[in-house]
């Protein structure tokens, strides 16, 4: 207590200019400032008396506020202390200049020297600063050598600071406790798996989605409260961020000048989700067993038996005639009157060779047919974008994504020509319902969310192509001027490094099933292998009917010509 009174007496004995210089030096030391920026909004003579020129301890910038508007972001060090001399007549111009100067860096320190300040004027000043998201504001009254700041949560109130050290501790001690302050979070109907709401069996509202859980855990940790605001489309979501109707929007948006975002945690990849290869029709199984290896084995058998028949006939038959006779016998045709046969013992040996070779060919064919029936035969799998050539799949996209994809310079031509403008709700519905009549594009999290429904399928309905369509930085979109954005960045970075986001993502799958947005697919009816259905016998029936028709036709022709010859 004695040191406190001693410090107060020392401050009262200082001249205004000395007191201001002392406060600036203390703030420089407390916040490790690398740049002092002096802005003058008032009489130049009074400004020079209050802030006389001195040897700078840190680099100093003194811009002319009337000639040009400077912006700190990207041009100067963000470890900067902005020092403003303000008179009442220049308050409006100072508000406009300061807002532009601290664009996207509203969390930086500002010291305002305000000689004519009153309680009402301080409330007006702090109200404007709070609306722009500037909470690290310290106001110095040079005549009385008093320091003022403000507490924004849960409602704005003035704080009298005894010294700069108390102001320094106020940042973490007070501003990191929201005191129930309400933060608005926008929710899109197509926001799953990033953000969605549902009611459980006890009629409780469940906040689901890993991005929404990021915001909710942040609010709970710092003693705030959440309010949700539903936006129907992405266009409405962008407008809500621009007009600051919502503070956070848990959704992956492309960065625009209309809103800001949190720290970038990683780059999210966009992939194409294509239907898996379909089963071939059953009637093709009988003919698919005749592969090139089967035909090669048949040719080898015919060649071997022809050579044996030629040798056993002892020169009474040439090699071509022997091949034709073996071919007729293998097709169960009548040998005719011109059959040249070896003696009976050799003939028996030859028939034994042909019987064994026929059994081998029959077993080869049956083995291939049984294997095909058990495993199934499929169309060509779509593994690359080039494989889409010759297919009629469309790629439905909502308006925002449709325009964005058309502007990509390296978009694959097979994707560009398949884009189809579709309402936003239908695009999300097609993907979640695993509609196999079209292609789907999305970020890795939404694709994994949709594919979770086929977890228990032996043969999946969809698969994800390995080729990346495009990349986008992962960040949390938020409105400009949110004073807690720096705290949020610190919090989510630690959350990401600890691996908590992975756990939140896995919880989102279960919440998707629980909410009814996802449904486990029990079976894929068009991928079931059924070898005993009627379709399987189409080819066999076709061959049999063709043979019967040709046999009847030949019989009719022979009967007709035979009758005609007898009459003649």
C-alpha positions as a printed NumPy array, in Angstrom:
array([[   0.   ,    0.   ,    0.   ],
       [   2.881,    2.389,    0.753],
       [   4.399,    1.731,   -2.665],
       [   1.018,    2.418,   -4.28 ],
       [   0.73 ,    5.839,   -2.612],
       [   4.346,    6.598,   -3.464],
       [   3.743,    5.772,   -7.127],
       [   0.61 ,    7.94 ,   -7.155],
       [   2.463,   10.91 ,   -5.633],
       [   5.253,   10.54 ,   -8.163],
       [   2.746,   10.575,  -11.018],
       [   1.016,   13.67 ,   -9.709],
       [   4.313,   15.534,   -9.515],
       [   5.177,   14.8  ,  -13.155],
       [   4.51 ,   17.254,  -15.936],
       [   1.896,   16.126,  -18.469],
       [   4.518,   15.582,  -21.174],
       [   6.739,   13.626,  -18.796],
       [   3.814,   11.501,  -17.627],
       [   2.874,   10.701,  -21.221],
       [   6.467,    9.787,  -22.1  ],
       [   6.677,    7.563,  -19.036],
       [   3.458,    5.733,  -20.007],
       [   4.691,    5.226,  -23.566],
       [   7.999,    3.793,  -22.35 ],
       [   6.216,    1.455,  -19.944],
       [   3.84 ,    0.189,  -22.655],
       [   6.802,   -0.348,  -24.976],
       [   8.475,   -2.503,  -22.364],
       [   5.359,   -4.437,  -21.311],
       [   4.266,   -5.39 ,  -24.833],
       [   7.726,   -5.595,  -26.479],
       [   6.825,   -2.855,  -28.922],
       [   8.946,   -2.495,  -32.08 ],
       [   7.27 ,    0.584,  -33.603],
       [   5.638,    3.753,  -32.244],
       [   3.154,    5.449,  -34.575],
       [   2.12 ,    9.022,  -33.706],
       [  -1.145,   10.334,  -35.163],
       [  -2.219,   13.972,  -34.697],
       [  -5.898,   14.964,  -34.706],
       [  -5.946,   18.472,  -33.255],
       [  -3.916,   21.658,  -32.843],
       [  -0.317,   21.207,  -33.883],
       [   0.968,   23.584,  -31.217],
       [  -0.869,   21.765,  -28.424],
       [   0.343,   18.453,  -29.868],
       [   3.981,   19.611,  -29.764],
       [   3.6  ,   20.779,  -26.147],
       [   2.023,   17.529,  -25.004],
       [   4.32 ,   15.306,  -27.079],
       [   7.596,   17.176,  -27.539],
       [  10.266,   15.665,  -29.749],
       [  12.661,   13.379,  -27.909],
       [  15.257,   10.746,  -28.61 ],
       [  13.225,    7.682,  -29.72 ],
       [  13.778,    4.448,  -27.844],
       [  12.09 ,    2.405,  -30.59 ],
       [  11.581,    3.259,  -34.279],
       [   9.014,    6.014,  -34.772],
       [   6.539,    6.791,  -37.556],
       [   4.764,   10.177,  -37.778],
       [   2.466,   10.139,  -40.845],
       [   0.505,   13.164,  -42.004],
       [  -3.1  ,   12.14 ,  -41.403],
       [  -4.483,   14.826,  -43.69 ],
       [  -2.526,   13.825,  -46.794],
       [  -2.645,   10.028,  -46.93 ],
       [  -4.339,    7.053,  -45.348],
       [  -1.895,    4.376,  -44.265],
       [  -2.727,    0.769,  -43.426],
       [  -0.63 ,   -1.133,  -40.927],
       [  -1.366,   -4.685,  -42.173],
       [   1.318,   -5.895,  -44.555],
       [   3.268,   -2.629,  -44.424],
       [   4.592,   -2.31 ,  -40.877],
       [   5.391,   -4.47 ,  -37.896],
       [   2.327,   -5.651,  -35.972],
       [   4.243,   -5.137,  -32.714],
       [   3.212,   -1.515,  -32.931],
       [   1.84 ,    0.985,  -30.44 ],
       [  -0.432,    3.604,  -31.992],
       [  -0.323,    6.914,  -30.084],
       [  -3.1  ,    9.379,  -30.94 ],
       [  -3.507,   12.978,  -29.883],
       [  -7.243,   13.769,  -30.06 ],
       [  -9.308,   16.912,  -29.765],
       [ -13.111,   16.935,  -29.766],
       [ -13.491,   18.561,  -33.169],
       [ -11.466,   15.782,  -34.85 ],
       [ -13.179,   12.777,  -33.255],
       [ -15.115,   11.691,  -36.355],
       [ -12.066,   11.895,  -38.613],
       [  -9.974,   10.031,  -36.057],
       [ -12.524,    7.191,  -35.9  ],
       [ -12.431,    6.761,  -39.678],
       [  -8.629,    6.924,  -39.888],
       [  -8.06 ,    4.534,  -36.991],
       [ -10.507,    1.994,  -38.411],
       [  -8.628,    1.923,  -41.717],
       [  -5.199,    2.019,  -40.046],
       [  -5.943,   -1.071,  -37.933],
       [  -7.807,   -2.962,  -40.668],
       [  -7.577,   -6.682,  -39.727],
       [  -5.307,   -5.824,  -36.79 ],
       [  -7.908,   -4.494,  -34.369],
       [  -6.258,   -6.383,  -31.516],
       [  -3.208,   -4.066,  -31.4  ],
       [  -2.503,   -1.567,  -28.64 ],
       [  -3.707,    2.044,  -28.928],
       [  -2.915,    4.92 ,  -26.577],
       [  -5.197,    7.959,  -27.007],
       [  -4.232,   11.272,  -25.423],
       [  -7.543,   13.058,  -24.94 ],
       [  -7.291,   16.429,  -23.13 ],
       [ -10.99 ,   17.343,  -23.25 ],
       [ -12.406,   13.943,  -22.328],
       [ -15.531,   13.614,  -20.215],
       [ -17.448,   10.548,  -19.13 ],
       [ -19.919,   10.883,  -21.98 ],
       [ -17.183,   11.398,  -24.56 ],
       [ -15.282,    8.393,  -23.217],
       [ -18.384,    6.229,  -23.537],
       [ -18.82 ,    7.423,  -27.113],
       [ -15.17 ,    6.721,  -27.904],
       [ -15.185,    3.252,  -26.368],
       [ -18.5  ,    2.382,  -28.009],
       [ -17.027,    3.071,  -31.423],
       [ -13.883,    1.107,  -30.608],
       [ -15.943,   -1.853,  -29.391],
       [ -18.059,   -1.8  ,  -32.557],
       [ -14.865,   -2.038,  -34.618],
       [ -13.423,   -4.791,  -32.42 ],
       [ -10.714,   -2.661,  -30.79 ],
       [ -10.553,   -3.565,  -27.106],
       [  -6.94 ,   -2.729,  -26.271],
       [  -7.588,    0.992,  -25.895],
       [  -5.999,    3.104,  -23.185],
       [  -7.087,    6.751,  -22.849],
       [  -4.794,    9.21 ,  -21.082],
       [  -6.04 ,   12.518,  -19.648],
       [  -2.922,   14.729,  -19.463],
       [  -4.286,   17.396,  -17.064],
       [  -5.391,   14.973,  -14.361],
       [  -2.876,   12.269,  -15.332],
       [  -5.605,    9.629,  -15.273],
       [  -5.791,    6.444,  -17.334],
       [  -9.084,    4.962,  -18.597],
       [  -9.975,    1.809,  -20.438],
       [ -13.208,   -0.149,  -20.74 ],
       [ -14.703,   -3.553,  -20.109],
       [ -16.926,   -4.782,  -22.988],
       [ -18.408,   -7.87 ,  -21.311],
       [ -21.254,   -8.336,  -20.618],
       [ -21.99 ,   -4.633,  -21.195],
       [ -19.697,   -1.695,  -21.745],
       [ -18.361,    0.013,  -18.589],
       [ -15.469,    2.365,  -17.842],
       [ -12.383,    1.135,  -16.013],
       [ -10.075,    3.517,  -14.165],
       [  -6.471,    2.299,  -14.431],
       [  -4.038,    3.344,  -11.725],
       [  -1.014,    2.658,  -13.923],
       [   0.053,    0.838,  -17.074],
       [   0.825,   -2.365,  -15.166],
       [  -2.825,   -2.661,  -14.093],
       [  -3.861,   -2.11 ,  -17.706],
       [  -1.479,   -4.873,  -18.79 ],
       [  -2.982,   -7.403,  -16.363],
       [  -6.499,   -6.362,  -17.369],
       [  -5.998,   -7.939,  -20.791],
       [  -5.798,  -11.541,  -19.564],
       [  -7.621,  -11.117,  -16.284],
       [ -10.755,   -9.44 ,  -17.669],
       [ -10.893,   -9.684,  -21.446],
       [ -10.339,  -13.46 ,  -21.392],
       [ -13.566,  -13.868,  -19.441],
       [ -16.633,  -13.142,  -21.596],
       [ -18.99 ,  -12.987,  -18.599],
       [ -21.789,  -14.673,  -20.537],
       [ -21.362,  -12.47 ,  -23.632],
       [ -23.43 ,  -13.842,  -26.538],
       [ -21.585,  -14.916,  -29.702],
       [ -23.652,  -15.625,  -32.813],
       [ -22.822,  -18.634,  -34.966],
       [ -24.332,  -19.15 ,  -38.427],
       [ -25.625,  -22.607,  -39.395],
       [ -26.192,  -23.779,  -42.972],
       [ -28.664,  -26.604,  -43.748],
       [ -25.905,  -28.218,  -45.83 ],
       [ -23.307,  -27.63 ,  -43.122],
       [ -22.778,  -31.271,  -42.095],
       [ -20.242,  -32.557,  -41.062],
       [ -18.914,  -29.138,  -40.066],
       [ -21.962,  -27.743,  -38.27 ],
       [ -25.504,  -29.022,  -37.795],
       [ -28.129,  -29.219,  -35.067],
       [ -30.545,  -31.967,  -34.081],
       [ -32.566,  -33.154,  -31.107],
       [ -31.81 ,  -36.416,  -29.365],
       [ -34.296,  -38.896,  -27.864],
       [ -34.609,  -36.65 ,  -24.808],
       [ -35.516,  -33.649,  -26.971],
       [ -32.244,  -31.909,  -26.17 ],
       [ -30.563,  -29.737,  -28.791],
       [ -27.251,  -31.312,  -29.827],
       [ -24.578,  -29.096,  -31.368],
       [ -22.804,  -31.38 ,  -33.824],
       [ -20.026,  -30.888,  -36.358],
       [ -16.338,  -30.46 ,  -35.655],
       [ -16.162,  -26.784,  -36.705],
       [ -19.182,  -25.923,  -34.572],
       [ -17.615,  -27.821,  -31.683],
       [ -14.488,  -25.686,  -32.093],
       [ -16.539,  -22.524,  -31.602],
       [ -18.658,  -24.023,  -28.818],
       [ -15.674,  -25.264,  -26.806],
       [ -13.994,  -21.885,  -27.23 ],
       [ -17.1  ,  -20.077,  -25.935],
       [ -17.525,  -22.446,  -22.989],
       [ -13.842,  -22.199,  -22.063],
       [ -13.979,  -18.405,  -21.876],
       [ -17.351,  -18.236,  -20.118],
       [ -19.472,  -17.006,  -23.013],
       [ -22.804,  -18.073,  -24.483],
       [ -23.783,  -19.109,  -27.991],
       [ -26.68 ,  -18.114,  -30.22 ],
       [ -27.296,  -19.849,  -33.525],
       [ -28.616,  -18.158,  -36.645],
       [ -29.777,  -20.254,  -39.605],
       [ -28.8  ,  -19.089,  -43.09 ],
       [ -30.382,  -20.948,  -46.004],
       [ -27.799,  -20.484,  -48.763],
       [ -24.135,  -19.628,  -49.176],
       [ -25.093,  -16.257,  -50.623],
       [ -27.024,  -15.445,  -47.45 ],
       [ -24.089,  -16.699,  -45.384],
       [ -21.701,  -14.289,  -47.125],
       [ -24.132,  -11.424,  -46.577],
       [ -24.511,  -12.333,  -42.891],
       [ -20.735,  -12.209,  -42.441],
       [ -20.446,   -8.964,  -44.368],
       [ -23.167,   -7.238,  -42.336],
       [ -21.9  ,   -8.829,  -39.086],
       [ -25.195,  -10.546,  -38.373],
       [ -23.166,  -13.601,  -37.414],
       [ -19.763,  -13.69 ,  -35.755],
       [ -18.607,  -17.142,  -36.893],
       [ -19.697,  -19.355,  -39.783],
       [ -18.504,  -22.977,  -39.377],
       [ -18.15 ,  -23.718,  -43.08 ],
       [ -15.351,  -23.88 ,  -45.644],
       [ -15.6  ,  -20.695,  -47.693],
       [ -13.195,  -19.176,  -50.156],
       [ -11.61 ,  -16.079,  -48.663],
       [ -13.086,  -12.788,  -49.878],
       [ -12.623,   -9.135,  -48.838],
       [ -16.089,   -9.186,  -47.211],
       [ -15.007,  -11.109,  -44.131],
       [ -11.91 ,  -12.275,  -42.311],
       [ -10.937,  -15.627,  -40.889],
       [  -9.054,  -17.397,  -38.169],
       [  -5.532,  -18.719,  -38.418],
       [  -5.001,  -21.249,  -41.238],
       [  -4.55 ,  -24.722,  -39.739],
       [  -4.024,  -26.816,  -42.889],
       [  -4.953,  -27.035,  -46.562],
       [  -8.147,  -28.947,  -47.258],
       [  -8.231,  -31.004,  -50.466],
       [ -11.211,  -31.276,  -52.766],
       [ -11.797,  -34.69 ,  -54.348],
       [ -14.16 ,  -36.333,  -56.811],
       [ -16.493,  -39.071,  -55.59 ],
       [ -17.358,  -41.501,  -58.392],
       [ -19.684,  -44.532,  -58.471],
       [ -17.925,  -47.865,  -58.137],
       [ -17.833,  -50.229,  -61.111],
       [ -21.196,  -51.895,  -61.761],
       [ -21.747,  -55.619,  -62.214],
       [ -22.011,  -56.824,  -65.791],
       [ -25.338,  -58.382,  -66.882],
       [ -25.673,  -62.059,  -65.947],
       [ -26.073,  -63.224,  -69.53 ],
       [ -22.494,  -62.11 ,  -70.295],
       [ -20.966,  -64.535,  -67.785],
       [ -21.17 ,  -67.558,  -70.133],
       [ -19.326,  -65.783,  -72.934],
       [ -16.854,  -63.947,  -70.651],
       [ -15.46 ,  -67.349,  -69.581],
       [ -14.122,  -67.709,  -73.137],
       [ -11.065,  -65.597,  -72.505],
       [  -7.939,  -65.62 ,  -74.639],
       [  -6.405,  -68.309,  -72.459],
       [  -9.386,  -70.597,  -73.109],
       [  -9.11 ,  -70.106,  -76.861],
       [  -5.357,  -70.665,  -76.7  ],
       [  -5.885,  -73.94 ,  -74.868],
       [  -8.453,  -75.018,  -77.492],
       [  -6.079,  -74.23 ,  -80.346],
       [  -3.248,  -76.137,  -78.676],
       [  -5.546,  -79.151,  -78.174],
       [  -6.662,  -79.102,  -81.818],
       [  -3.077,  -78.776,  -83.021],
       [  -1.814,  -81.584,  -80.781],
       [  -4.651,  -83.975,  -81.716],
       [  -4.262,  -83.125,  -85.41 ],
       [  -0.596,  -84.009,  -85.274],
       [  -1.331,  -87.259,  -83.451],
       [  -4.076,  -88.158,  -85.975],
       [  -1.688,  -87.411,  -88.833],
       [   1.014,  -89.654,  -87.371],
       [  -1.355,  -92.502,  -86.517],
       [  -2.739,  -92.562,  -90.077],
       [   0.789,  -93.297,  -91.375],
       [   0.743,  -90.94 ,  -94.343],
       [  -2.729,  -91.731,  -95.654],
       [  -3.89 ,  -88.234,  -94.602],
       [  -2.257,  -84.838,  -94.905],
       [  -1.964,  -82.415,  -91.959],
       [  -4.749,  -80.044,  -93.092],
       [  -7.233,  -82.865,  -93.558],
       [  -6.296,  -84.254,  -90.154],
       [  -6.964,  -80.833,  -88.567],
       [ -10.391,  -80.577,  -90.23 ],
       [ -11.387,  -84.08 ,  -89.109],
       [ -10.336,  -83.311,  -85.495],
       [ -12.303,  -80.064,  -85.625],
       [ -15.419,  -81.926,  -86.843],
       [ -15.07 ,  -84.524,  -84.09 ],
       [ -14.593,  -81.834,  -81.403],
       [ -17.781,  -80.126,  -82.596],
       [ -19.683,  -83.468,  -82.505],
       [ -20.291,  -83.396,  -86.263],
       [ -20.658,  -86.461,  -88.394],
       [ -17.267,  -87.553,  -89.794],
       [ -18.833,  -88.313,  -93.186],
       [ -17.875,  -90.894,  -95.762],
       [ -14.413,  -89.512,  -96.298],
       [ -13.15 ,  -90.288,  -92.779],
       [  -9.712,  -91.85 ,  -92.875],
       [  -9.206,  -93.72 ,  -89.615],
       [  -6.213,  -95.569,  -88.25 ],
       [  -6.471,  -99.18 ,  -87.082],
       [  -8.693,  -99.9  ,  -84.115],
       [  -6.023,  -99.9  ,  -81.317],
       [  -4.562,  -96.628,  -82.528],
       [  -8.071,  -95.219,  -82.972],
       [  -8.84 ,  -96.057,  -79.337],
       [  -5.67 ,  -94.285,  -78.228],
       [  -6.656,  -91.232,  -80.269],
       [ -10.158,  -91.079,  -78.805],
       [  -8.688,  -91.393,  -75.316],
       [  -6.375,  -88.425,  -75.998],
       [  -9.3  ,  -86.345,  -77.261],
       [ -11.472,  -87.319,  -74.285],
       [  -8.772,  -86.281,  -71.806],
       [  -8.145,  -83.003,  -73.656],
       [ -11.906,  -82.307,  -73.734],
       [ -12.206,  -82.909,  -70.018],
       [  -9.319,  -80.52 ,  -69.412],
       [ -10.949,  -77.829,  -71.557],
       [ -14.324,  -78.377,  -69.902],
       [ -12.797,  -78.083,  -66.424],
       [ -10.912,  -74.941,  -67.483],
       [ -14.127,  -73.333,  -68.722],
       [ -16.121,  -74.383,  -65.644],
       [ -13.402,  -73.142,  -63.31 ],
       [ -13.423,  -69.721,  -64.994],
       [ -17.217,  -69.603,  -64.992],
       [ -17.451,  -70.552,  -61.311],
       [ -14.837,  -67.955,  -60.388],
       [ -16.708,  -65.255,  -62.295],
       [ -20.011,  -66.214,  -60.694],
       [ -18.526,  -66.143,  -57.192],
       [ -16.609,  -62.865,  -57.504],
       [ -18.683,  -61.107,  -60.142],
       [ -17.655,  -59.308,  -63.309],
       [ -17.592,  -55.529,  -63.327],
       [ -17.348,  -52.645,  -65.733],
       [ -14.199,  -50.58 ,  -65.931],
       [ -13.465,  -48.778,  -62.65 ],
       [ -13.217,  -44.966,  -62.73 ],
       [  -9.791,  -44.319,  -61.199],
       [  -8.752,  -41.148,  -63.022],
       [ -10.444,  -38.176,  -64.627],
       [  -9.57 ,  -39.553,  -68.069],
       [ -11.617,  -42.679,  -67.331],
       [ -14.751,  -40.509,  -67.435],
       [ -14.451,  -40.399,  -71.214],
       [ -17.397,  -42.233,  -72.762],
       [ -19.627,  -42.006,  -69.664],
       [ -22.722,  -39.835,  -69.259],
       [ -22.254,  -38.859,  -65.603],
       [ -23.09 ,  -35.248,  -64.659],
       [ -21.491,  -33.177,  -61.885],
       [ -24.186,  -31.113,  -60.095],
       [ -22.948,  -27.991,  -58.298],
       [ -24.617,  -25.037,  -56.604],
       [ -24.145,  -21.544,  -57.935],
       [ -21.17 ,  -20.449,  -55.815],
       [ -19.17 ,  -23.621,  -56.412],
       [ -20.245,  -23.729,  -60.07 ],
       [ -18.827,  -20.258,  -60.747],
       [ -15.688,  -20.995,  -58.738],
       [ -14.92 ,  -24.239,  -60.62 ],
       [ -15.466,  -22.608,  -64.002],
       [ -12.815,  -20.01 ,  -63.121],
       [ -10.18 ,  -22.598,  -62.175],
       [  -7.465,  -22.461,  -64.852],
       [  -6.371,  -26.1  ,  -64.454],
       [  -9.765,  -27.789,  -64.111],
       [  -9.765,  -31.082,  -66.014],
       [ -11.805,  -30.9  ,  -69.256],
       [ -13.765,  -34.022,  -68.319],
       [ -14.999,  -32.234,  -65.189],
       [ -15.58 ,  -28.863,  -66.84 ],
       [ -17.962,  -30.242,  -69.468],
       [ -19.998,  -32.188,  -66.887],
       [ -20.778,  -29.268,  -64.543],
       [ -24.502,  -28.869,  -63.995],
       [ -26.023,  -25.905,  -62.125],
       [ -28.254,  -27.343,  -59.374],
       [ -30.037,  -25.893,  -56.302],
       [ -27.884,  -25.984,  -53.197],
       [ -30.169,  -28.254,  -51.151],
       [ -30.346,  -30.819,  -53.966],
       [ -26.556,  -31.   ,  -54.283],
       [ -26.212,  -31.87 ,  -50.608],
       [ -29.104,  -34.335,  -50.818],
       [ -27.629,  -36.145,  -53.832],
       [ -24.298,  -36.597,  -52.077],
       [ -25.708,  -37.756,  -48.741],
       [ -28.13 ,  -40.162,  -50.47 ],
       [ -25.243,  -41.679,  -52.468],
       [ -26.986,  -41.093,  -55.789],
       [ -25.088,  -43.376,  -58.184],
       [ -26.397,  -41.743,  -61.353],
       [ -24.017,  -38.776,  -61.028],
       [ -20.618,  -37.638,  -59.797],
       [ -20.038,  -35.658,  -56.601],
       [ -17.283,  -33.244,  -55.678],
       [ -16.448,  -32.022,  -52.19 ],
       [ -13.808,  -31.518,  -49.58 ],
       [ -12.276,  -34.507,  -47.869],
       [ -14.35 ,  -34.136,  -44.692],
       [ -17.734,  -34.07 ,  -46.481],
       [ -16.798,  -37.013,  -48.719],
       [ -15.689,  -39.129,  -45.767],
       [ -18.916,  -38.16 ,  -44.012],
       [ -21.041,  -39.394,  -46.935],
       [ -18.97 ,  -42.559,  -47.487],
       [ -19.396,  -43.506,  -43.831],
       [ -22.849,  -44.849,  -44.769],
       [ -21.299,  -47.726,  -46.724],
       [ -19.108,  -48.829,  -43.833],
       [ -20.697,  -52.306,  -43.661],
       [ -20.888,  -52.968,  -47.403],
       [ -18.67 ,  -55.66 ,  -48.89 ],
       [ -18.638,  -53.783,  -52.177],
       [ -18.897,  -49.977,  -51.823],
       [ -21.29 ,  -47.905,  -53.892],
       [ -18.823,  -45.008,  -54.24 ],
       [ -15.103,  -44.512,  -54.04 ],
       [ -12.922,  -41.425,  -53.816],
       [ -10.526,  -40.675,  -56.642],
       [  -6.978,  -39.974,  -55.484],
       [  -6.475,  -36.998,  -57.797],
       [  -6.987,  -33.619,  -56.081],
       [  -9.33 ,  -31.211,  -57.849],
       [  -8.144,  -28.117,  -55.917],
       [  -7.004,  -27.018,  -52.465],
       [  -8.295,  -24.412,  -50.049],
       [  -6.877,  -23.145,  -46.75 ],
       [  -8.826,  -24.387,  -43.743],
       [  -9.894,  -21.52 ,  -41.49 ],
       [ -12.963,  -20.402,  -39.575],
       [ -14.777,  -17.56 ,  -41.427],
       [ -15.738,  -14.736,  -39.105],
       [ -16.938,  -11.172,  -39.371],
       [ -14.602,   -8.198,  -39.237],
       [ -14.009,   -6.453,  -35.959],
       [ -14.383,   -9.408,  -33.61 ],
       [ -12.216,   -8.508,  -30.6  ],
       [ -11.793,  -12.127,  -29.492],
       [ -10.339,  -13.34 ,  -32.799],
       [  -6.768,  -13.319,  -31.482],
       [  -7.848,  -15.409,  -28.473],
       [  -9.747,  -17.758,  -30.783],
       [  -6.655,  -18.226,  -32.965],
       [  -4.58 ,  -19.103,  -29.921],
       [  -7.218,  -21.561,  -28.71 ],
       [  -7.825,  -23.438,  -31.985],
       [  -4.116,  -23.693,  -32.719],
       [  -3.585,  -25.489,  -29.409],
       [  -6.661,  -27.623,  -30.103],
       [  -5.241,  -28.65 ,  -33.474],
       [  -1.78 ,  -29.413,  -32.101],
       [  -3.277,  -31.607,  -29.367],
       [  -5.223,  -33.724,  -31.887],
       [  -8.625,  -32.813,  -30.446],
       [  -9.987,  -31.935,  -33.896],
       [  -9.495,  -35.538,  -35.04 ],
       [ -11.666,  -36.734,  -32.158],
       [ -14.313,  -34.125,  -33.043],
       [ -14.338,  -35.341,  -36.658],
       [ -14.869,  -38.956,  -35.636],
       [ -17.71 ,  -37.93 ,  -33.292],
       [ -19.386,  -36.207,  -36.241],
       [ -19.947,  -39.565,  -37.999],
       [ -21.919,  -40.911,  -35.072],
       [ -23.902,  -37.691,  -34.788],
       [ -24.72 ,  -37.95 ,  -38.488],
       [ -26.292,  -41.372,  -37.948],
       [ -28.018,  -40.266,  -34.757],
       [ -29.521,  -37.189,  -36.401],
       [ -30.819,  -39.116,  -39.401],
       [ -28.689,  -37.254,  -41.933],
       [ -26.803,  -40.481,  -42.585],
       [ -28.178,  -44.015,  -42.904],
       [ -26.157,  -47.18 ,  -43.064],
       [ -26.624,  -48.884,  -46.432],
       [ -27.298,  -52.551,  -45.703],
       [ -26.895,  -53.898,  -49.201],
       [ -26.368,  -52.806,  -52.766],
       [ -29.099,  -54.471,  -54.79 ],
       [ -27.483,  -53.868,  -58.166],
       [ -24.144,  -55.302,  -57.   ],
       [ -25.455,  -58.609,  -55.682],
       [ -24.154,  -61.642,  -57.526],
       [ -27.084,  -63.944,  -58.355],
       [ -25.992,  -66.817,  -60.61 ],
       [ -29.297,  -68.716,  -60.697],
       [ -31.643,  -66.015,  -61.904],
       [ -33.297,  -66.082,  -65.306],
       [ -30.915,  -63.509,  -66.768],
       [ -28.049,  -65.965,  -66.375],
       [ -29.582,  -68.315,  -68.978],
       [ -30.162,  -65.696,  -71.673],
       [ -27.095,  -66.604,  -73.717],
       [ -27.604,  -70.361,  -73.329],
       [ -31.242,  -70.021,  -74.34 ],
       [ -30.257,  -67.826,  -77.262],
       [ -27.695,  -70.358,  -78.518],
       [ -30.147,  -73.26 ,  -78.082],
       [ -32.961,  -71.444,  -79.881],
       [ -30.604,  -70.425,  -82.676],
       [ -29.504,  -74.041,  -83.069],
       [ -33.07 ,  -75.28 ,  -83.077],
       [ -34.021,  -72.682,  -85.668],
       [ -31.089,  -73.533,  -87.929],
       [ -31.719,  -77.27 ,  -87.501],
       [ -35.385,  -76.87 ,  -88.381],
       [ -34.428,  -74.692,  -91.339],
       [ -31.935,  -77.25 ,  -92.635],
       [ -34.406,  -80.082,  -92.126],
       [ -37.063,  -78.178,  -94.048],
       [ -34.677,  -77.394,  -96.877],
       [ -33.501,  -81.008,  -97.156],
       [ -37.069,  -82.283,  -97.049],
       [ -38.166,  -79.82 ,  -99.715],
       [ -35.268,  -80.515, -102.078],
       [ -35.587,  -84.272, -101.473],
       [ -39.274,  -84.192, -102.387],
       [ -38.515,  -82.05 , -105.436],
       [ -35.852,  -84.48 , -106.652],
       [ -38.172,  -87.486, -106.257],
       [ -40.82 ,  -85.792, -108.346],
       [ -38.359,  -85.016, -111.058]])
